[in-house]
Amino acid sequence: MIIPVPAFVAPEKMDVLLSAEQIADRVKAIGDQISQDYQGQSIVLIGVLKGAAIFLADLARSIKVDNTFDFVAVSSYGRARVTSGAVKMIKDIDNPIEGRHVILVEDILDTGLTLSYLRGLMLQHRPASLKIATCLDKPERRLVPIEADYACFKIPNKFVIGYGMDYAERYRGVPDIRIYPDNPPPGH
Ligand code: IMP
Ligand code: MG
């Protein structure tokens, strides 16, 4: 499916769902929780590109225990998403995770297809443990049963942008999280 490039809508015209301050407070709280849960251990954060890059950068800086990070990239086959999990890995981890404590870091847990696919793949590497941290959780949209161990915010079924999240690759650098006006936007 080819989606034409949509007209640019200025983020200033969109309603703020979560302010930069609200996000910073929750990311710090989740970082503290992780630091407590993994006391004395070392962890590997694996971010899902590109959406999770900004959340991971903030989260890593709020975690006090020994940590390293890595990234994966996946592509989904358009919006014709089916429960068979039409997701493909396009960039794998750089370093082995066997025997390591891993936290998969996502921008948003939506249908759950991406994270259940990635979790399955990561478990094949036999990590010592595997948890999921997400900035946003949209529980209403779930197609497969998967829950985050750490979630900053549960949000209603609205398409959002900012803090790493995009629409047609735009708005990832917007520092707060806003509701895209045309909701859901074409192609989503
Ligand atoms: P899912 O859980 O497999 O449906 O996919 C989650 C991915 O869909 C996220 O990593 C985002 O890239 C994208 N996504 C889902 N909802 C939104 C949204 O509201 N705004 C921007 N991206 C979204
Ligand atoms: Mg995306």
Short mmCIF file of N, CA and C in Angstrom, two decimals, residues 4-5 11 23 26-27 47 90 92 126 138 147 156 164 171 175 184-186:
data_model
loop_
_atom_site.label_atom_id
_atom_site.label_comp_id
_atom_site.label_asym_id
_atom_site.label_seq_id
_atom_site.Cartn_x
_atom_site.Cartn_y
_atom_site.Cartn_z
N PRO A 4 0.26 8.48 0.30
CA PRO A 4 0.87 9.74 -0.12
C PRO A 4 1.39 10.53 1.08
N VAL A 5 2.43 11.34 0.85
CA VAL A 5 3.00 12.12 1.95
C VAL A 5 1.94 13.13 2.43
N PRO A 11 2.96 20.97 15.16
CA PRO A 11 2.63 20.37 16.45
C PRO A 11 1.96 21.35 17.42
N ILE A 23 6.22 13.53 31.58
CA ILE A 23 6.99 12.40 31.04
C ILE A 23 8.27 12.22 31.87
N ARG A 26 7.63 10.52 35.23
CA ARG A 26 7.32 9.08 35.14
C ARG A 26 8.55 8.27 34.73
N VAL A 27 9.36 8.82 33.81
CA VAL A 27 10.55 8.09 33.37
C VAL A 27 11.50 7.93 34.55
N GLY A 47 16.50 -1.24 22.76
CA GLY A 47 15.52 -0.30 22.24
C GLY A 47 15.06 -0.69 20.85
N ILE A 90 14.82 -6.12 10.87
CA ILE A 90 15.72 -5.56 9.86
C ILE A 90 17.07 -5.12 10.43
N ASP A 92 19.40 -6.56 13.82
CA ASP A 92 19.46 -7.43 14.99
C ASP A 92 20.38 -6.81 16.06
N ARG A 126 18.25 -17.15 24.90
CA ARG A 126 18.32 -17.62 26.28
C ARG A 126 18.92 -16.59 27.25
N LYS A 138 -1.40 1.27 25.09
CA LYS A 138 -2.78 1.45 24.61
C LYS A 138 -3.49 0.11 24.74
N GLU A 147 1.79 -7.98 28.11
CA GLU A 147 1.74 -6.83 29.02
C GLU A 147 3.15 -6.32 29.27
N PRO A 156 -5.68 6.33 26.24
CA PRO A 156 -6.81 5.86 25.45
C PRO A 156 -6.43 5.63 23.99
N GLY A 164 9.71 10.77 20.42
CA GLY A 164 10.17 9.59 19.67
C GLY A 164 9.15 9.06 18.70
N TYR A 171 7.81 14.42 13.54
CA TYR A 171 7.45 14.77 14.94
C TYR A 171 8.21 13.99 16.02
N PRO A 175 9.08 17.48 22.06
CA PRO A 175 9.46 17.05 23.41
C PRO A 175 8.31 16.56 24.30
N PRO A 184 -8.02 8.16 13.75
CA PRO A 184 -6.65 7.79 13.40
C PRO A 184 -6.27 8.33 12.04
N PRO A 185 -4.99 8.63 11.84
CA PRO A 185 -4.57 9.18 10.55
C PRO A 185 -4.59 8.11 9.45
N PRO A 186 -4.63 8.56 8.18
CA PRO A 186 -4.62 7.60 7.07
C PRO A 186 -3.44 6.64 7.18
#
